[in-house]
Amino acid sequence: MTITADLPVVVIGAGPAGLAAAAHLVERRLQPLVLEAGPAAASAVRDWSHVRLFSTWGEVTDPAAEKLLAPTGWTKPDATTYPSGGDWADLYLQPLADALGDRVRLGATVTGVSRTGRDRIVDADRESQPFVVHFTTADGSEERVFARAVIDASGTWGTPSPAGASGLPALGEEKAAGRITYRVPDLKDPAVRARYAGKRTAVIGSGASAFTALATLADVAKGEPGTHAVWILRRGISGSTFGGGAADELPARGALGLAAKAAVDQGHADAVTGFRTEAVERDADGRSVLVGEDGRRLDPVDEIIVLTGFRPDLSFLSELRIGLDERLQAPVELAPLIDPNQHSCGTVYPHGHRELSHRETGIYLVGMKSYGRAPTFLAMTGYEQVRSVAAAIAGDIESADRVELTLPETGVCGGAGLYDDPSAGEADGGGCCAPAPAPVQIGTAASASTAAVEEPASPGGCCA
């Protein structure tokens, strides 16, 4: 069997990047087949439907998708307003999936991708063989489909990183699963709110999700006495810890960091700095006790919210020859552009099909999955990626190479590999964004003796 033009391009995942990829393929007169594991389009986005995006409607819709939607009578929401995850799913992603019709298959979980008749060892005649994609359906049956190319837009939502600072679950973390969540809880839901109201909750993480959790817990604390957060950071504290603030070119993102800072300043949250979680133990009352690698034991908490990022599931790609950076698990050509150990101020360099290609031609990782473990992704990045990839698959290399991407800056200068050092000084004074941040004095938890210190910005620099 050889690759033929009438084979579909299989797109894995019916999220923002996957559906946009399908729209661009349709525009190129190519046939997409989108395989979505969930029961509905944008299943992952629906899991955080209560969270408001820090990008406006004008930044989270794709041009090719809008063209596909236009004949259906779809009206684009006000480009200057901010959707929630639920708004994004209901008002844009679901209508887009509906417009794609039977090109989208729901309840289809991809279990493996390979070359037809070739495992990853075999060289002979490899490039001329189509891809074969195995998947299971909602009723448990197994199917396969052949493809001329594969675009993996499955994201990273299903594989959150653990609390353990070594990248592995902390000792006792799995046993404590009933008291841990790896998502921002919906505290407007009465049942969820009851879980945290009047309780002491540890929030582990330092990005936008942690800011959201701290801010929403602070809102609960204003009406529910006894509600308190303990913010666990592996680094120290400086003005840049809370993001770019007024210097952020995405105002809502800057405001989110300021809301988290307010939660601390107003006493609704304490911070524990330089704390790397090694174990989660249980005290005599059944509450959780976090133990650090340095031997510190924090006061007991009732709940733990772990927001330490996500990582890609690469298991179903094991028979393909994909080249990934050994640290970020991102395509090797893309990794240097987004590496949080190096990437600082400015923007992510323009990138498209060339940075997303592998030795195995015809397979592309796009969207959040293309960034591996890097935390710097924006929807507009994914839309430009899939535009370029669709053009490359169609053979229009001139268009595929014409990649233009400018991302808003955070107004925060980043450190170079020092972001996990609680005692490190701030980054070089010759920063490229805002003036060097001043230290922020905040309270610390009862069992934490670490004082506030100056610290380089969070990994990801201006594009975090």
XYZ file of C-alpha atoms in Angstrom:
464
model
C 0.000 0.000 0.000
C 1.377 3.439 -0.884
C 0.400 6.972 0.054
C -2.324 8.354 -2.191
C -3.861 11.814 -2.401
C -7.321 10.512 -1.520
C -6.254 9.416 1.962
C -7.328 11.769 4.758
C -5.083 13.772 7.022
C -5.773 12.462 10.519
C -5.969 15.171 13.172
C -5.754 13.933 16.758
C -7.844 16.085 19.074
C -10.877 18.332 18.511
C -9.627 21.226 20.582
C -8.758 24.735 19.375
C -5.640 23.713 17.416
C -7.105 20.478 16.053
C -10.311 22.068 14.770
C -8.355 24.962 13.285
C -6.075 22.451 11.548
C -9.130 20.762 10.044
C -10.460 24.133 8.835
C -7.161 24.930 7.126
C -7.085 21.500 5.509
C -10.613 22.001 4.167
C -9.566 25.384 2.816
C -6.714 23.574 1.030
C -9.195 21.031 -0.408
C -7.679 18.260 1.696
C -9.808 15.794 3.624
C -9.340 15.897 7.418
C -10.480 13.249 9.861
C -10.491 14.540 13.418
C -10.356 11.891 16.147
C -11.500 13.203 19.525
C -11.272 11.011 22.615
C -13.935 12.921 24.530
C -17.708 12.773 24.147
C -17.864 16.284 22.675
C -15.675 18.698 20.777
C -13.322 20.712 22.985
C -13.695 18.247 25.851
C -10.535 19.479 27.556
C -11.617 23.123 27.305
C -14.967 22.192 28.831
C -13.113 20.821 31.859
C -12.061 24.375 32.694
C -15.212 26.089 31.448
C -15.344 28.217 34.611
C -11.936 29.834 33.967
C -11.808 33.105 32.044
C -9.183 33.435 29.339
C -6.686 36.291 29.491
C -6.903 36.581 25.688
C -9.786 38.364 23.994
C -12.156 36.862 21.439
C -10.112 38.603 18.785
C -7.105 36.461 19.734
C -8.735 33.037 20.106
C -10.501 32.471 16.784
C -8.768 31.246 13.641
C -9.239 32.988 10.240
C -9.797 29.769 8.258
C -12.264 28.590 10.893
C -14.159 31.875 10.618
C -14.445 31.403 6.843
C -15.821 27.907 7.355
C -18.326 29.187 9.906
C -19.509 32.195 7.891
C -22.062 30.310 5.701
C -23.673 28.834 8.823
C -24.765 32.246 10.080
C -22.232 32.204 12.901
C -21.561 35.599 14.440
C -18.210 36.301 16.010
C -18.474 37.596 19.578
C -17.203 41.068 20.402
C -13.470 40.869 19.662
C -12.582 43.042 22.663
C -14.274 40.886 25.313
C -12.825 37.956 27.255
C -14.479 34.536 26.977
C -14.505 31.857 29.633
C -13.524 28.339 28.664
C -17.228 27.520 28.467
C -17.866 30.477 26.176
C -15.004 29.437 23.923
C -16.351 25.901 23.670
C -20.026 26.761 23.229
C -19.825 29.865 21.050
C -16.920 28.959 18.769
C -15.422 25.468 19.068
C -18.690 23.510 19.054
C -20.105 25.450 16.077
C -16.812 24.832 14.265
C -17.034 21.100 14.960
C -20.637 21.148 13.743
C -19.545 22.872 10.526
C -16.950 20.154 9.973
C -19.712 17.562 10.346
C -18.735 13.911 9.968
C -15.115 14.888 9.551
C -15.067 14.866 13.374
C -15.417 11.530 15.210
C -16.103 11.679 18.925
C -15.242 9.019 21.474
C -12.261 7.945 19.345
C -9.172 7.457 21.509
C -5.962 7.067 19.512
C -3.875 4.190 20.848
C -1.092 4.045 18.275
C 0.331 5.613 15.121
C 2.792 3.905 12.788
C 3.758 3.459 9.146
C 1.755 0.751 7.433
C 3.709 -2.491 7.612
C 6.728 -0.775 9.181
C 7.679 -0.546 12.825
C 10.179 2.119 13.827
C 13.147 -0.148 13.019
C 12.436 -0.762 9.342
C 13.966 1.589 6.752
C 12.924 -0.119 3.511
C 10.359 1.851 1.507
C 9.278 3.606 4.682
C 8.490 7.073 3.364
C 6.142 5.774 0.680
C 3.912 3.972 3.166
C 0.835 5.710 4.573
C 0.381 6.174 8.274
C -1.903 3.779 10.091
C -3.769 5.110 13.120
C -5.304 2.719 15.647
C -8.066 3.943 17.931
C -10.743 2.639 20.250
C -14.350 3.797 20.152
C -16.776 4.629 22.941
C -18.147 1.078 22.953
C -14.649 -0.383 23.359
C -14.216 -1.662 19.819
C -10.945 -1.202 17.942
C -10.569 0.432 14.546
C -7.831 1.707 12.275
C -7.601 4.278 9.525
C -4.893 5.043 6.965
C -3.628 8.595 6.510
C -1.387 10.599 4.202
C -0.247 12.701 7.183
C -0.954 12.997 10.902
C -1.360 16.186 12.925
C -1.225 15.505 16.652
C -3.139 18.279 18.416
C -4.064 16.174 21.449
C -2.655 18.700 23.895
C -1.329 17.958 27.370
C -4.445 18.363 29.524
C -4.682 14.678 30.345
C -1.183 14.462 31.843
C -0.658 17.042 34.593
C 2.709 17.227 36.313
C 2.894 16.003 39.918
C 3.605 17.854 43.147
C 6.991 16.197 43.531
C 9.824 18.576 42.694
C 11.821 15.844 40.946
C 9.173 15.399 38.262
C 7.934 12.237 39.945
C 4.956 12.029 42.302
C 5.949 12.926 45.842
C 6.025 10.038 48.291
C 2.455 9.531 49.423
C 1.027 11.752 46.673
C -0.917 8.957 45.027
C -2.334 7.776 48.364
C -3.497 11.312 49.060
C -5.303 11.537 45.699
C -8.676 12.087 47.365
C -7.441 15.389 48.810
C -5.560 16.586 45.718
C -6.763 18.206 42.505
C -4.585 19.028 39.509
C -6.964 21.591 38.025
C -8.230 25.014 39.071
C -11.411 24.202 41.040
C -14.716 25.797 40.092
C -15.460 27.611 43.320
C -18.731 28.966 41.971
C -20.093 25.426 42.067
C -21.668 25.037 45.534
C -20.448 21.458 45.939
C -16.895 22.382 45.011
C -16.990 25.543 47.101
C -18.002 23.498 50.137
C -14.867 21.407 49.729
C -12.616 24.444 50.225
C -14.718 26.872 52.281
C -13.421 27.227 55.818
C -10.474 24.991 54.956
C -6.744 25.422 54.693
C -5.557 24.700 51.137
C -2.058 24.374 49.718
C -1.588 25.739 46.187
C 1.553 24.384 44.518
C 2.691 26.230 41.384
C 3.729 29.648 40.116
C 1.930 30.300 36.827
C -1.381 31.702 35.678
C -3.329 28.714 37.003
C -1.859 29.191 40.474
C -2.727 32.905 40.298
C -6.303 31.985 39.419
C -6.579 29.519 42.294
C -5.182 32.019 44.806
C -7.500 34.782 43.634
C -10.615 32.617 43.728
C -9.759 31.182 47.141
C -9.343 34.755 48.376
C -12.845 35.536 47.140
C -14.196 32.570 49.103
C -12.270 33.680 52.186
C -14.070 37.039 52.182
C -17.349 35.286 52.907
C -16.242 32.068 54.547
C -14.168 32.516 57.734
C -11.322 30.071 58.095
C -10.663 29.795 54.370
C -6.939 30.201 53.814
C -4.378 29.372 51.149
C -0.747 28.380 51.523
C 1.147 29.159 48.337
C 4.039 26.758 47.748
C 6.833 28.013 45.485
C 10.096 26.324 44.571
C 11.650 29.743 44.059
C 11.812 33.003 45.954
C 9.674 36.118 45.711
C 10.235 39.372 43.855
C 8.000 41.846 42.069
C 8.240 39.749 38.900
C 6.804 36.694 40.634
C 3.299 38.054 40.014
C 3.765 38.555 36.269
C 4.009 41.703 34.209
C 1.188 43.679 35.803
C 0.529 46.908 33.942
C 3.449 46.164 31.561
C 1.772 43.026 30.214
C 0.509 43.511 26.667
C -2.324 41.128 27.559
C -3.996 43.268 30.262
C -6.119 40.459 31.683
C -3.008 38.322 32.170
C -1.316 41.153 34.033
C -4.421 41.694 36.163
C -4.470 38.022 37.105
C -1.032 38.276 38.701
C -2.067 41.418 40.527
C -5.136 39.613 41.908
C -2.881 36.873 43.262
C -0.633 39.489 44.853
C -3.685 41.088 46.461
C -4.654 37.727 47.943
C -1.271 37.599 49.645
C -1.160 41.256 50.659
C -4.630 41.043 52.202
C -3.698 38.037 54.309
C -5.829 35.453 52.518
C -2.711 33.507 51.511
C 0.728 32.895 52.947
C 3.739 31.977 50.845
C 6.327 29.294 51.430
C 9.370 29.916 49.268
C 12.207 27.642 48.197
C 10.086 24.600 49.024
C 10.492 21.465 46.917
C 7.908 18.878 47.855
C 9.301 15.442 48.636
C 6.430 13.774 50.484
C 2.766 14.119 51.367
C 2.083 12.622 54.781
C -1.033 12.382 56.923
C -1.293 13.592 60.504
C -3.341 12.039 63.303
C -6.416 13.988 62.218
C -6.169 12.811 58.624
C -4.940 16.142 57.268
C -2.082 16.381 54.775
C 1.401 17.469 55.752
C 3.804 18.554 53.016
C 7.434 17.636 53.588
C 10.211 19.390 51.682
C 13.468 18.018 50.364
C 15.238 20.157 52.981
C 13.319 18.457 55.794
C 10.807 21.233 56.456
C 7.345 20.077 57.458
C 4.541 22.536 56.856
C 1.471 22.922 58.998
C -1.340 20.518 58.015
C -3.705 21.396 55.184
C -7.121 20.038 54.307
C -6.775 20.191 50.522
C -3.971 20.448 47.953
C -4.210 22.073 44.524
C -1.261 21.041 42.335
C -0.722 23.394 39.387
C 2.815 22.570 38.296
C 2.155 22.348 34.570
C 1.492 19.563 32.099
C 3.480 17.163 29.978
C 2.769 15.446 26.637
C 1.547 11.870 26.321
C 3.932 10.356 23.781
C 3.015 6.710 24.327
C 0.932 6.282 21.170
C 3.718 7.737 18.996
C 6.323 5.189 20.055
C 6.527 3.505 16.618
C 7.337 6.751 14.833
C 10.724 8.383 14.423
C 10.029 11.717 16.026
C 12.804 13.974 17.234
C 12.155 15.601 20.583
C 14.315 17.745 22.813
C 15.539 15.672 25.732
C 14.427 18.247 28.281
C 11.265 19.873 26.986
C 9.919 16.960 24.911
C 9.230 19.507 22.166
C 10.411 19.176 18.540
C 14.173 19.669 18.483
C 14.068 22.683 16.146
C 11.396 24.422 18.201
C 12.791 23.734 21.675
C 15.544 26.409 21.679
C 12.957 29.064 20.869
C 10.771 28.283 23.878
C 13.173 26.789 26.439
C 12.326 28.307 29.847
C 15.936 27.771 30.924
C 17.038 30.235 28.245
C 14.049 32.108 26.853
C 13.749 35.545 28.351
C 12.246 38.810 27.131
C 10.852 39.512 23.702
C 8.721 37.210 21.619
C 8.822 33.616 20.499
C 10.502 33.517 17.110
C 8.216 32.848 14.148
C 7.841 29.144 13.604
C 5.876 26.787 11.421
C 6.193 23.480 9.609
C 9.989 23.419 9.520
C 10.378 23.744 13.286
C 7.556 21.226 13.775
C 8.881 18.605 11.336
C 10.580 15.329 12.207
C 12.744 12.782 10.431
C 9.493 10.875 9.991
C 7.964 13.074 7.308
C 4.258 13.786 7.527
C 3.856 13.769 11.321
C 3.449 17.065 13.158
C 2.904 17.893 16.819
C 1.001 21.185 17.047
C -0.754 23.286 19.646
C 0.106 22.899 23.295
C 1.604 19.473 22.654
C 4.259 20.990 20.401
C 5.595 22.914 23.399
C 6.155 19.731 25.409
C 6.684 20.836 28.992
C 7.225 24.515 28.220
C 4.552 26.770 29.792
C 4.477 29.612 27.274
C 1.743 28.698 24.777
C -0.968 30.980 23.385
C -3.874 30.052 21.089
C -2.675 32.368 18.321
C 0.582 30.396 18.240
C -1.304 27.208 17.478
C -3.380 28.833 14.747
C -0.260 30.006 12.939
C 1.323 26.579 13.361
C -1.561 24.722 11.734
C -1.824 27.250 8.913
C 1.798 26.559 8.028
C 1.502 22.792 8.474
C -1.630 22.548 6.302
C 0.130 24.509 3.564
C 3.139 22.188 3.771
C 0.979 19.057 3.529
C -0.738 20.584 0.503
C 2.652 21.154 -1.120
C 2.511 24.954 -0.942
C 5.929 25.409 0.641
C 6.100 29.108 -0.212
C 3.016 29.769 1.897
C 4.127 27.320 4.570
C 7.401 29.189 4.984
C 5.708 32.581 5.143
C 5.189 32.434 8.902
C 4.525 35.631 10.814
C 4.006 35.504 14.547
C 4.222 38.259 17.141
C 3.223 37.417 20.688
C 2.358 39.959 23.380
C 5.014 40.486 26.026
C 4.488 40.043 29.741
C 6.654 42.985 30.702
C 8.721 40.659 32.878
C 12.355 39.809 32.291
C 13.230 36.166 32.695
C 16.123 34.384 34.304
C 18.491 32.038 32.549
C 18.266 28.733 34.340
C 17.997 30.281 37.824
C 14.228 30.227 38.204
C 14.235 27.288 40.600
C 16.840 28.731 42.988
C 15.200 30.323 46.033
C 18.361 32.212 47.009
C 19.333 33.491 43.574
C 19.605 37.199 42.941
C 17.577 38.886 40.271
C 18.493 38.626 36.616
C 21.062 40.940 35.051
C 20.158 44.566 35.413
C 20.303 45.071 31.669
C 16.838 43.600 31.169
C 14.781 44.227 28.068
C 11.335 44.971 29.444
C 10.310 46.718 32.640
C 12.745 48.118 35.200
C 14.287 45.597 37.584
C 11.569 44.504 40.042
C 11.713 45.434 43.685
C 11.292 42.681 46.297
C 7.793 42.103 47.618
C 7.493 41.446 51.341
C 4.777 38.912 52.072
C 3.710 36.722 54.938
C 4.952 33.168 55.347
C 3.225 30.072 56.604
C 3.517 29.103 60.240
C 6.017 26.321 59.696
C 8.031 28.092 57.012
C 11.059 30.056 58.067
C 12.108 31.170 54.586
C 12.085 34.959 54.194
C 11.132 36.743 51.013
C 14.095 37.071 48.652
C 14.771 38.600 45.308
C 14.382 36.140 42.461
C 14.536 36.067 38.655
C 11.231 35.978 36.829
C 9.332 32.798 36.220
C 10.477 30.498 33.420
C 9.267 31.542 30.041
C 10.217 35.168 30.501
C 8.174 37.601 28.467
C 6.077 34.874 26.903
C 5.021 33.036 30.045
